Amino acid sequence: MGIELGDRFVANLAAVAHEAFDEETVLINFERGTYFSLRGAAPAIWTLIQTPATVAEVAAGLAASAGPLPDGAEADIAAALDRLHQEGCVATAGPTDGPREAATIAAGPYAPPVVEAFHDLKELITIDPVHETHEFAGWPVRPPSYAVEP
Amino acid sequence: MAARAGASGAIDDFMDALLDRAEALAARHAPPADGFASGPLAFGLRTVGAGYRKRLTTALAFARNTPAPIGLRVIALDGAAGAGDPPGWDLPVTEPAHLERLHERPGLVGRYDPDTRTWRVLSRARNLALTWTADAAALPEWEDSCPLRDILHWHSAGTDWLLLHAACVGAGGAGVLLTGAGGSGKSTTTAACVLAGLATTGDDFVLVRPQAPPRAHALFDTIKLDDASLAALPSWRTAVANPARPHDQKARLHLGQARPGALARDGLALKAVLLPHVAGTARSRIAPASPAEALRALAPSTMFLLRGGAASGMAKIGALLRTLPAFHLALGADPMEAAAAVADFLERA
């Protein structure tokens, strides 16, 4: 797994737009040209990481609404966060500095989180980081002059 | 104006200076403004370069409004027609969006296309925009179908309407959006619906006010068809505006010239969102879809094709889909049969 369980995770709102309907939240990563359907417990997880939270804190937030979670729920939550992290939708906010009170949300009975990814429109994004950063001589770069000629 | 601080401020200053320079060039070289108005949108366009002016205005001609309305001012400069070359993106790269040569602030948006050497900039504070290209004759043919779309999209971010990547057809003042990725059948269905007597506000990008009651207006008068769709709808062949197009480009129809009565000039009151896909069955079928399915069909392609303003665009699309019911439209093999299915749906909507 690419994440540390002690880390806090937070929605990467600099790159992701989101909209929630009854039982599904749709994420659009407009930097990568990907989009996602979150179902089951995943919409509630997304809500709980609008402010930085650990896996345990997310689980506690779910349990506060849905009641005791089944065995394996924390592993499911960690896997969903790992997937969203790999897809650039979630950022890590560094290691925890101590437990925080679980956020409260309105969620129904627990169902394993589902993160369905769609990559069919990636070609619409014209960015090509390798090509672009080569042209710009690295990332970031500050050229010597950017004035408009009169 | 005092220089703004930091790398971002330097880019802001650069874009403002581009606008200053464009205003000076237009004052010296451009003829009086062409005016356009459609639904909530009104703008004037001053163009340096007769060829560029024709390419920018053909798809907008149906909305011509004289004199130029008070609203957004757009300046278009063709470097090859006397405006000189635009500067390149010789700017600090300090944000991921800068890798797309896109710079976005609440009151200022700009983007540079290195392939065509074209700048597009909008200042909401000045209600002023520019498109400055090195050689308008070198712009890709498809740009004639949706001129100024980036600028008009950015302009919409400060309003209660938005541009959507969708088609819209209707009858009796009521309409439905057709939304889906390329190849889903939007354009072919729109072209067939027009032949069947329905009205349209466009086959690719439409202006939409999402708040209840939602409404769509035309922005461009174009329909684009590939060779297979032209073969299925041969009566459009005589209306093709680009018969000598490159082999990889679609045929372009301008309804303002070919079928002016088909453009719903007062817009269409939206009743539903249809999500077409090519099923190839004997008969088309319409079945309920969820709002989230409609969002997945509508929002990603809109936001990936129209860069900038992602958060406000998503919220507007969400508001629209909380108002309108959504349906899957499984398109049968015959486009005219599919058009009849849409017309029947509209009668019952």
Short mmCIF file of C-alpha atoms in Angstrom, two decimals:
data_model
loop_
_atom_site.label_atom_id
_atom_site.label_comp_id
_atom_site.label_asym_id
_atom_site.label_seq_id
_atom_site.Cartn_x
_atom_site.Cartn_y
_atom_site.Cartn_z
CA MET A 1 0.00 0.00 0.00
CA GLY A 2 1.31 3.49 -0.80
CA ILE A 3 -0.06 5.24 2.26
CA GLU A 4 0.81 5.18 5.93
CA LEU A 5 -2.02 4.44 8.30
CA GLY A 6 -0.85 7.16 10.66
CA ASP A 7 -1.15 9.81 7.96
CA ARG A 8 -3.98 12.24 7.68
CA PHE A 9 -5.72 12.42 4.33
CA VAL A 10 -7.53 15.33 2.79
CA ALA A 11 -9.52 15.84 -0.40
CA ASN A 12 -7.33 17.43 -3.07
CA LEU A 13 -9.72 20.21 -3.95
CA ALA A 14 -7.06 22.03 -5.96
CA ALA A 15 -7.43 19.32 -8.61
CA VAL A 16 -10.85 17.79 -7.98
CA ALA A 17 -14.40 19.05 -8.39
CA HIS A 18 -17.15 17.02 -6.75
CA GLU A 19 -20.91 16.76 -6.62
CA ALA A 20 -23.02 14.52 -4.40
CA PHE A 21 -26.38 12.98 -5.23
CA ASP A 22 -28.45 10.62 -3.11
CA GLU A 23 -26.24 7.53 -3.09
CA GLU A 24 -23.37 8.53 -5.34
CA THR A 25 -20.70 11.20 -5.37
CA VAL A 26 -18.97 12.05 -8.63
CA LEU A 27 -15.38 13.34 -8.57
CA ILE A 28 -13.69 14.95 -11.55
CA ASN A 29 -9.93 15.30 -11.50
CA PHE A 30 -9.53 18.15 -13.96
CA GLU A 31 -5.73 18.00 -13.84
CA ARG A 32 -5.54 14.35 -14.91
CA GLY A 33 -8.66 14.07 -17.07
CA THR A 34 -10.19 11.31 -14.96
CA TYR A 35 -13.48 10.98 -13.13
CA PHE A 36 -14.90 8.69 -10.47
CA SER A 37 -18.11 7.27 -9.11
CA LEU A 38 -18.09 6.85 -5.33
CA ARG A 39 -20.72 4.52 -3.89
CA GLY A 40 -21.33 2.51 -0.72
CA ALA A 41 -19.42 4.16 2.13
CA ALA A 42 -17.13 6.04 -0.27
CA PRO A 43 -19.27 9.23 -0.45
CA ALA A 44 -19.23 9.44 3.35
CA ILE A 45 -15.46 8.86 3.38
CA TRP A 46 -15.08 11.71 0.88
CA THR A 47 -17.17 13.95 3.14
CA LEU A 48 -15.08 13.02 6.16
CA ILE A 49 -11.81 13.97 4.46
CA GLN A 50 -12.91 17.47 3.52
CA THR A 51 -10.78 18.25 6.57
CA PRO A 52 -7.65 16.14 7.25
CA ALA A 53 -8.41 12.82 8.93
CA THR A 54 -6.68 9.50 9.62
CA VAL A 55 -8.16 6.17 8.62
CA ALA A 56 -9.16 5.62 12.24
CA GLU A 57 -10.84 9.00 12.42
CA VAL A 58 -12.73 8.33 9.20
CA ALA A 59 -13.84 4.97 10.60
CA ALA A 60 -14.95 6.64 13.83
CA GLY A 61 -16.91 9.21 11.86
CA LEU A 62 -18.66 6.46 9.90
CA ALA A 63 -19.39 4.50 13.05
CA ALA A 64 -20.88 7.56 14.73
CA SER A 65 -23.52 7.61 12.02
CA ALA A 66 -23.85 4.01 10.86
CA GLY A 67 -23.24 2.17 14.13
CA PRO A 68 -20.48 -0.36 14.81
CA LEU A 69 -18.53 -1.19 11.66
CA PRO A 70 -17.98 -4.81 10.57
CA ASP A 71 -14.59 -6.49 10.70
CA GLY A 72 -12.41 -5.35 7.85
CA ALA A 73 -14.06 -1.97 7.49
CA GLU A 74 -10.90 -0.04 8.37
CA ALA A 75 -8.99 -2.02 5.73
CA ASP A 76 -11.72 -1.17 3.19
CA ILE A 77 -11.48 2.50 4.12
CA ALA A 78 -7.68 2.45 3.82
CA ALA A 79 -7.91 0.76 0.43
CA ALA A 80 -10.39 3.35 -0.84
CA LEU A 81 -8.18 6.18 0.38
CA ASP A 82 -5.13 4.55 -1.17
CA ARG A 83 -6.91 4.29 -4.53
CA LEU A 84 -8.02 7.90 -4.41
CA HIS A 85 -4.50 8.91 -3.35
CA GLN A 86 -2.99 7.07 -6.31
CA GLU A 87 -5.46 8.81 -8.62
CA GLY A 88 -4.50 12.26 -7.31
CA CYS A 89 -7.87 12.92 -5.68
CA VAL A 90 -6.57 12.72 -2.11
CA ALA A 91 -3.49 14.34 -0.63
CA THR A 92 -1.65 13.28 2.48
CA ALA A 93 -1.55 15.88 5.20
CA GLY A 94 1.39 14.39 7.07
CA PRO A 95 1.48 12.24 10.18
CA THR A 96 -1.09 12.66 12.87
CA ASP A 97 -0.35 14.95 15.79
CA GLY A 98 -2.74 13.11 18.05
CA PRO A 99 -6.29 11.85 17.88
CA ARG A 100 -9.09 14.23 16.95
CA GLU A 101 -12.77 13.99 17.64
CA ALA A 102 -14.58 12.22 14.82
CA ALA A 103 -16.52 14.48 12.49
CA THR A 104 -20.26 13.88 12.35
CA ILE A 105 -22.06 13.12 9.11
CA ALA A 106 -25.41 11.76 8.06
CA ALA A 107 -24.86 8.34 6.49
CA GLY A 108 -26.92 5.20 6.17
CA PRO A 109 -25.93 1.66 7.15
CA TYR A 110 -22.33 0.76 6.32
CA ALA A 111 -21.66 -0.76 2.89
CA PRO A 112 -18.12 -1.37 1.64
CA PRO A 113 -16.78 1.66 -0.24
CA VAL A 114 -16.76 1.48 -4.04
CA VAL A 115 -14.41 3.69 -6.07
CA GLU A 116 -15.05 3.27 -9.81
CA ALA A 117 -12.57 5.11 -12.02
CA PHE A 118 -13.14 6.30 -15.59
CA HIS A 119 -10.14 7.06 -17.80
CA ASP A 120 -11.90 7.25 -21.17
CA LEU A 121 -11.59 11.03 -21.57
CA LYS A 122 -7.93 11.48 -20.62
CA GLU A 123 -7.04 12.32 -24.21
CA LEU A 124 -9.04 15.53 -23.91
CA ILE A 125 -6.41 16.94 -21.56
CA THR A 126 -3.60 18.40 -23.63
CA ILE A 127 -1.07 18.53 -20.84
CA ASP A 128 2.06 16.46 -21.34
CA PRO A 129 4.20 16.97 -18.25
CA VAL A 130 7.32 15.26 -19.58
CA HIS A 131 7.28 17.22 -22.81
CA GLU A 132 6.22 20.41 -21.13
CA THR A 133 8.75 20.39 -18.33
CA HIS A 134 11.50 19.57 -20.81
CA GLU A 135 10.52 22.58 -22.89
CA PHE A 136 10.44 24.76 -19.80
CA ALA A 137 13.79 23.41 -18.59
CA GLY A 138 12.43 21.86 -15.43
CA TRP A 139 9.76 22.43 -12.86
CA PRO A 140 9.28 25.09 -11.70
CA VAL A 141 11.13 27.57 -13.82
CA ARG A 142 11.36 31.31 -13.81
CA PRO A 143 12.59 32.81 -17.07
CA PRO A 144 14.52 36.04 -16.87
CA SER A 145 11.91 38.26 -18.51
CA TYR A 146 8.20 38.11 -19.13
CA ALA A 147 7.40 41.67 -20.09
CA VAL A 148 5.16 42.55 -23.01
CA GLU A 149 7.03 44.43 -25.68
CA PRO A 150 5.48 47.83 -26.34
CA MET B 1 -1.25 50.31 -12.86
CA ALA B 2 1.15 49.25 -10.12
CA ALA B 3 2.94 45.95 -10.72
CA ARG B 4 1.38 43.06 -8.78
CA ALA B 5 3.51 41.02 -6.41
CA GLY B 6 4.95 37.57 -7.01
CA ALA B 7 5.10 35.26 -10.01
CA SER B 8 1.32 35.07 -10.27
CA GLY B 9 1.06 38.84 -10.13
CA ALA B 10 3.64 39.08 -12.90
CA ILE B 11 1.47 36.87 -15.12
CA ASP B 12 -1.57 38.97 -14.25
CA ASP B 13 0.39 42.08 -15.29
CA PHE B 14 1.49 40.39 -18.50
CA MET B 15 -2.10 39.52 -19.44
CA ASP B 16 -3.36 42.99 -18.62
CA ALA B 17 -0.57 44.41 -20.79
CA LEU B 18 -1.64 42.08 -23.63
CA LEU B 19 -5.15 43.48 -23.35
CA ASP B 20 -3.82 47.04 -23.40
CA ARG B 21 -1.84 46.29 -26.52
CA ALA B 22 -4.83 44.61 -28.17
CA GLU B 23 -7.01 47.64 -27.49
CA ALA B 24 -4.42 49.90 -29.08
CA LEU B 25 -4.08 47.66 -32.15
CA ALA B 26 -7.84 47.37 -32.57
CA ALA B 27 -8.25 51.14 -32.30
CA ARG B 28 -5.75 51.61 -35.11
CA HIS B 29 -6.56 48.74 -37.45
CA ALA B 30 -9.96 47.11 -36.76
CA PRO B 31 -13.26 48.03 -38.40
CA PRO B 32 -16.24 48.81 -36.15
CA ALA B 33 -17.35 46.03 -33.86
CA ASP B 34 -19.60 43.19 -34.95
CA GLY B 35 -22.34 42.74 -32.39
CA PHE B 36 -23.85 39.44 -31.24
CA ALA B 37 -26.62 38.56 -28.81
CA SER B 38 -28.19 35.22 -27.91
CA GLY B 39 -30.14 34.59 -24.74
CA PRO B 40 -28.12 35.88 -21.78
CA LEU B 41 -25.01 36.51 -23.85
CA ALA B 42 -24.15 39.78 -25.60
CA PHE B 43 -20.78 40.86 -26.89
CA GLY B 44 -19.03 43.00 -29.46
CA LEU B 45 -16.14 41.72 -31.57
CA ARG B 46 -13.48 43.87 -33.20
CA THR B 47 -11.19 41.95 -35.52
CA VAL B 48 -7.91 42.82 -37.20
CA GLY B 49 -7.80 40.62 -40.29
CA ALA B 50 -10.64 40.04 -42.75
CA GLY B 51 -9.98 36.32 -43.01
CA TYR B 52 -9.98 35.88 -39.24
CA ARG B 53 -13.17 37.95 -39.00
CA LYS B 54 -14.91 35.59 -41.43
CA ARG B 55 -13.71 32.48 -39.58
CA LEU B 56 -14.86 33.85 -36.23
CA THR B 57 -18.25 35.16 -37.30
CA THR B 58 -19.70 32.54 -39.65
CA ALA B 59 -20.99 30.26 -36.86
CA LEU B 60 -22.18 33.31 -34.91
CA ALA B 61 -23.88 35.13 -37.80
CA PHE B 62 -27.36 33.95 -36.75
CA ALA B 63 -26.94 36.01 -33.55
CA ARG B 64 -25.71 39.19 -35.25
CA ASN B 65 -27.00 42.25 -33.43
CA THR B 66 -26.54 45.82 -34.66
CA PRO B 67 -25.33 48.00 -33.12
CA ALA B 68 -22.95 46.00 -30.95
CA PRO B 69 -24.68 45.41 -27.62
CA ILE B 70 -23.33 46.65 -24.34
CA GLY B 71 -21.56 43.71 -22.78
CA LEU B 72 -18.32 41.86 -23.17
CA ARG B 73 -15.85 43.40 -25.64
CA VAL B 74 -13.74 40.91 -27.57
CA ILE B 75 -10.73 41.83 -29.68
CA ALA B 76 -9.41 39.37 -32.26
CA LEU B 77 -5.98 39.89 -33.78
CA ASP B 78 -4.47 38.05 -36.74
CA GLY B 79 -0.72 38.46 -36.65
CA ALA B 80 -0.41 37.67 -40.33
CA ALA B 81 -2.89 40.40 -41.20
CA GLY B 82 -0.98 43.27 -39.66
CA ALA B 83 -1.35 42.78 -35.91
CA GLY B 84 2.12 41.28 -35.55
CA ASP B 85 3.09 38.07 -33.78
CA PRO B 86 1.79 37.57 -30.26
CA PRO B 87 4.44 36.95 -27.61
CA GLY B 88 4.96 33.34 -26.52
CA TRP B 89 4.50 31.88 -23.04
CA ASP B 90 7.74 33.22 -21.61
CA LEU B 91 6.34 33.21 -18.10
CA PRO B 92 7.03 31.66 -14.73
CA VAL B 93 5.60 28.17 -14.33
CA THR B 94 4.57 27.87 -10.71
CA GLU B 95 1.27 25.95 -10.78
CA PRO B 96 0.12 22.69 -12.40
CA ALA B 97 -2.26 24.62 -14.65
CA HIS B 98 0.69 26.51 -16.08
CA LEU B 99 1.78 23.25 -17.73
CA GLU B 100 -1.30 23.73 -19.90
CA ARG B 101 -0.30 27.38 -20.29
CA LEU B 102 -3.49 28.16 -18.39
CA HIS B 103 -3.49 30.92 -15.78
CA GLU B 104 -6.66 31.49 -13.81
CA ARG B 105 -7.56 34.04 -11.19
CA PRO B 106 -11.04 35.16 -10.09
CA GLY B 107 -11.04 38.18 -12.39
CA LEU B 108 -8.56 37.12 -15.04
CA VAL B 109 -8.08 34.01 -17.19
CA GLY B 110 -5.66 33.37 -20.00
CA ARG B 111 -4.31 30.51 -22.02
CA TYR B 112 -1.59 30.16 -24.64
CA ASP B 113 -1.64 27.52 -27.37
CA PRO B 114 1.95 26.97 -28.54
CA ASP B 115 0.91 24.92 -31.57
CA THR B 116 -0.99 27.78 -33.18
CA ARG B 117 0.78 30.53 -31.22
CA THR B 118 -2.51 31.88 -29.94
CA TRP B 119 -3.29 33.77 -26.76
CA ARG B 120 -6.78 33.94 -25.34
CA VAL B 121 -7.33 36.22 -22.35
CA LEU B 122 -10.39 37.44 -20.47
CA SER B 123 -10.47 40.15 -17.83
CA ARG B 124 -13.79 40.15 -16.00
CA ALA B 125 -12.85 43.39 -14.25
CA ARG B 126 -12.45 45.12 -17.62
CA ASN B 127 -15.19 43.13 -19.40
CA LEU B 128 -12.60 42.71 -22.12
CA ALA B 129 -11.14 39.68 -23.91
CA LEU B 130 -8.70 38.99 -26.68
CA THR B 131 -7.77 36.21 -29.01
CA TRP B 132 -4.45 36.89 -30.69
CA THR B 133 -3.11 34.33 -33.13
CA ALA B 134 0.03 34.36 -35.23
CA ASP B 135 -1.74 33.35 -38.44
CA ALA B 136 -5.49 32.83 -38.56
CA ALA B 137 -5.17 30.82 -41.78
CA ALA B 138 -3.17 28.23 -39.84
CA LEU B 139 -5.84 27.62 -37.19
CA PRO B 140 -7.42 24.16 -37.36
CA GLU B 141 -10.54 23.88 -39.44
CA TRP B 142 -12.68 22.69 -36.51
CA GLU B 143 -12.27 26.02 -34.70
CA ASP B 144 -14.74 27.55 -37.15
CA SER B 145 -17.45 25.38 -35.56
CA CYS B 146 -17.13 26.94 -32.12
CA PRO B 147 -15.27 30.25 -32.31
CA LEU B 148 -14.34 32.06 -29.09
CA ARG B 149 -15.58 29.13 -27.02
CA ASP B 150 -12.85 29.42 -24.35
CA ILE B 151 -13.47 33.13 -23.88
CA LEU B 152 -17.24 32.73 -23.73
CA HIS B 153 -16.83 29.83 -21.28
CA TRP B 154 -14.62 31.92 -18.99
CA HIS B 155 -17.06 34.81 -19.29
CA SER B 156 -19.89 32.52 -18.15
CA ALA B 157 -18.10 31.75 -14.86
CA GLY B 158 -19.10 35.19 -13.61
CA THR B 159 -22.76 34.73 -14.55
CA ASP B 160 -25.71 32.47 -13.72
CA TRP B 161 -25.38 30.56 -17.03
CA LEU B 162 -22.76 28.25 -18.47
CA LEU B 163 -21.57 26.55 -21.62
CA LEU B 164 -22.27 22.83 -21.76
CA HIS B 165 -20.83 20.17 -24.01
CA ALA B 166 -24.22 18.97 -25.17
CA ALA B 167 -26.70 19.14 -28.00
CA CYS B 168 -30.23 20.41 -27.57
CA VAL B 169 -33.34 19.71 -29.64
CA GLY B 170 -36.94 20.65 -29.07
CA ALA B 171 -40.42 21.43 -30.28
CA GLY B 172 -43.05 23.94 -29.23
CA GLY B 173 -40.53 25.84 -27.13
CA ALA B 174 -39.58 22.81 -25.01
CA GLY B 175 -36.34 20.94 -25.40
CA VAL B 176 -34.07 18.17 -24.17
CA LEU B 177 -30.31 18.11 -23.77
CA LEU B 178 -28.42 15.29 -25.45
CA THR B 179 -25.16 14.67 -23.68
CA GLY B 180 -22.33 12.20 -23.95
CA ALA B 181 -18.78 11.86 -25.15
CA GLY B 182 -17.79 12.04 -28.80
CA GLY B 183 -19.34 9.21 -30.79
CA SER B 184 -22.40 8.89 -28.56
CA GLY B 185 -24.70 10.09 -31.34
CA LYS B 186 -25.44 13.66 -30.29
CA SER B 187 -24.74 15.31 -33.63
CA THR B 188 -26.31 12.68 -35.83
CA THR B 189 -29.45 12.67 -33.70
CA THR B 190 -29.57 16.48 -33.79
CA ALA B 191 -29.19 16.53 -37.58
CA ALA B 192 -31.94 13.92 -37.93
CA CYS B 193 -34.21 15.81 -35.53
CA VAL B 194 -33.85 18.97 -37.62
CA LEU B 195 -34.79 17.01 -40.76
CA ALA B 196 -37.81 15.71 -38.82
CA GLY B 197 -38.92 19.28 -38.11
CA LEU B 198 -37.56 19.78 -34.60
CA ALA B 199 -35.71 22.90 -33.50
CA THR B 200 -32.21 23.01 -32.02
CA THR B 201 -29.86 25.27 -30.10
CA GLY B 202 -26.75 23.41 -31.21
CA ASP B 203 -25.13 20.00 -31.48
CA ASP B 204 -21.93 20.42 -29.47
CA PHE B 205 -21.90 23.45 -27.14
CA VAL B 206 -24.99 25.23 -25.87
CA LEU B 207 -25.66 28.07 -23.45
CA VAL B 208 -27.68 26.93 -20.46
CA ARG B 209 -29.19 28.69 -17.49
CA PRO B 210 -29.31 25.90 -14.90
CA GLN B 211 -31.58 27.47 -12.29
CA ALA B 212 -35.25 26.53 -12.45
CA PRO B 213 -36.77 26.84 -14.92
CA PRO B 214 -33.68 25.79 -16.89
CA ARG B 215 -33.32 27.08 -20.42
CA ALA B 216 -30.95 26.53 -23.34
CA HIS B 217 -29.89 29.03 -25.99
CA ALA B 218 -27.87 28.69 -29.17
CA LEU B 219 -24.27 29.79 -29.16
CA PHE B 220 -23.10 28.43 -32.53
CA ASP B 221 -25.22 27.46 -35.53
CA THR B 222 -23.11 24.46 -36.50
CA ILE B 223 -23.75 20.74 -36.77
CA LYS B 224 -20.78 18.50 -37.49
CA LEU B 225 -21.26 15.14 -39.19
CA ASP B 226 -18.83 12.40 -40.08
CA ASP B 227 -19.01 10.61 -43.41
CA ALA B 228 -21.13 7.77 -42.06
CA SER B 229 -23.72 10.18 -40.68
CA LEU B 230 -23.77 12.13 -43.95
CA ALA B 231 -24.38 8.86 -45.79
CA ALA B 232 -27.28 8.09 -43.44
CA LEU B 233 -28.71 11.59 -43.82
CA PRO B 234 -27.87 12.43 -47.46
CA SER B 235 -30.16 15.44 -47.71
CA TRP B 236 -27.56 17.38 -45.67
CA ARG B 237 -24.90 16.88 -48.35
CA THR B 238 -25.72 20.05 -50.27
CA ALA B 239 -25.40 22.12 -47.09
CA VAL B 240 -21.82 21.13 -46.23
CA ALA B 241 -19.81 24.33 -45.70
CA ASN B 242 -16.37 22.69 -45.92
CA PRO B 243 -16.51 20.27 -48.87
CA ALA B 244 -12.71 20.47 -49.29
CA ARG B 245 -12.06 19.66 -45.62
CA PRO B 246 -9.09 17.54 -44.56
CA HIS B 247 -9.94 13.83 -44.43
CA ASP B 248 -9.85 13.77 -40.62
CA GLN B 249 -12.30 16.64 -40.22
CA LYS B 250 -16.07 16.35 -40.03
CA ALA B 251 -18.45 18.02 -42.44
CA ARG B 252 -19.69 21.33 -41.04
CA LEU B 253 -23.26 22.54 -41.52
CA HIS B 254 -24.34 26.08 -40.66
CA LEU B 255 -28.02 26.10 -39.80
CA GLY B 256 -28.15 29.88 -40.03
CA GLN B 257 -27.59 29.46 -43.75
CA ALA B 258 -28.97 26.00 -44.48
CA ARG B 259 -32.07 25.87 -42.25
CA PRO B 260 -32.43 29.17 -40.38
CA GLY B 261 -35.89 28.22 -39.17
CA ALA B 262 -34.47 25.27 -37.26
CA LEU B 263 -32.55 27.48 -34.82
CA ALA B 264 -34.60 28.12 -31.71
CA ARG B 265 -33.79 31.83 -31.53
CA ASP B 266 -35.70 32.38 -28.29
CA GLY B 267 -34.18 29.31 -26.70
CA LEU B 268 -35.81 26.15 -25.40
CA ALA B 269 -37.27 25.41 -21.96
CA LEU B 270 -35.43 22.29 -20.84
CA LYS B 271 -37.53 19.30 -19.79
CA ALA B 272 -35.00 16.47 -19.53
CA VAL B 273 -31.48 15.26 -20.18
CA LEU B 274 -31.06 12.34 -22.57
CA LEU B 275 -27.88 10.24 -22.53
CA PRO B 276 -27.58 8.78 -26.02
CA HIS B 277 -25.53 5.78 -26.99
CA VAL B 278 -25.49 3.87 -30.23
CA ALA B 279 -27.32 0.59 -29.69
CA GLY B 280 -27.92 -0.21 -33.35
CA THR B 281 -31.20 -1.93 -32.59
CA ALA B 282 -34.30 -1.83 -34.76
CA ARG B 283 -36.00 0.68 -32.52
CA SER B 284 -34.67 3.34 -30.14
CA ARG B 285 -35.48 2.99 -26.44
CA ILE B 286 -35.67 5.51 -23.63
CA ALA B 287 -35.23 4.43 -19.99
CA PRO B 288 -34.66 6.32 -16.74
CA ALA B 289 -31.14 7.26 -15.68
CA SER B 290 -29.89 8.56 -12.34
CA PRO B 291 -28.73 12.15 -11.82
CA ALA B 292 -25.23 10.86 -11.11
CA GLU B 293 -25.17 9.00 -14.44
CA ALA B 294 -26.20 12.23 -16.16
CA LEU B 295 -23.48 14.10 -14.31
CA ARG B 296 -20.88 11.58 -15.45
CA ALA B 297 -22.07 12.00 -19.03
CA LEU B 298 -22.21 15.77 -18.95
CA ALA B 299 -19.62 17.20 -16.56
CA PRO B 300 -16.30 15.51 -17.41
CA SER B 301 -16.36 16.19 -21.14
CA THR B 302 -17.56 19.75 -20.53
CA MET B 303 -14.83 20.42 -18.00
CA PHE B 304 -12.06 18.72 -19.97
CA LEU B 305 -12.93 20.51 -23.22
CA LEU B 306 -13.56 23.87 -21.59
CA ARG B 307 -10.58 24.48 -19.32
CA GLY B 308 -10.83 26.72 -16.29
CA GLY B 309 -13.68 27.46 -13.91
CA ALA B 310 -14.02 23.84 -12.81
CA ALA B 311 -15.55 24.36 -9.37
CA SER B 312 -18.25 26.82 -10.45
CA GLY B 313 -19.03 24.73 -13.53
CA MET B 314 -19.53 21.59 -11.46
CA ALA B 315 -21.87 23.36 -9.06
CA LYS B 316 -23.98 24.72 -11.94
CA ILE B 317 -24.20 21.33 -13.63
CA GLY B 318 -25.19 19.77 -10.31
CA ALA B 319 -27.95 22.36 -9.90
CA LEU B 320 -29.22 21.63 -13.41
CA LEU B 321 -29.36 17.89 -12.81
CA ARG B 322 -31.29 18.34 -9.58
CA THR B 323 -33.97 20.05 -11.67
CA LEU B 324 -34.16 17.86 -14.77
CA PRO B 325 -34.97 14.15 -15.03
CA ALA B 326 -32.42 12.07 -16.92
CA PHE B 327 -32.94 9.18 -19.34
CA HIS B 328 -30.80 6.78 -21.31
CA LEU B 329 -31.47 6.98 -25.03
CA ALA B 330 -30.48 3.76 -26.78
CA LEU B 331 -30.24 4.86 -30.40
CA GLY B 332 -31.58 2.54 -33.06
CA ALA B 333 -29.83 1.99 -36.36
CA ASP B 334 -31.92 4.52 -38.29
CA PRO B 335 -31.29 8.16 -37.23
CA MET B 336 -34.71 9.25 -38.48
CA GLU B 337 -36.38 6.60 -36.32
CA ALA B 338 -34.33 7.90 -33.37
CA ALA B 339 -35.49 11.44 -34.17
CA ALA B 340 -39.10 10.23 -34.12
CA ALA B 341 -38.48 8.65 -30.70
CA VAL B 342 -37.11 11.94 -29.38
CA ALA B 343 -40.06 13.85 -30.85
CA ASP B 344 -42.47 11.41 -29.22
CA PHE B 345 -40.65 11.79 -25.90
CA LEU B 346 -40.90 15.58 -26.16
CA GLU B 347 -44.64 15.38 -26.78
CA ARG B 348 -45.07 13.44 -23.56
CA ALA B 349 -42.52 15.40 -21.47
#
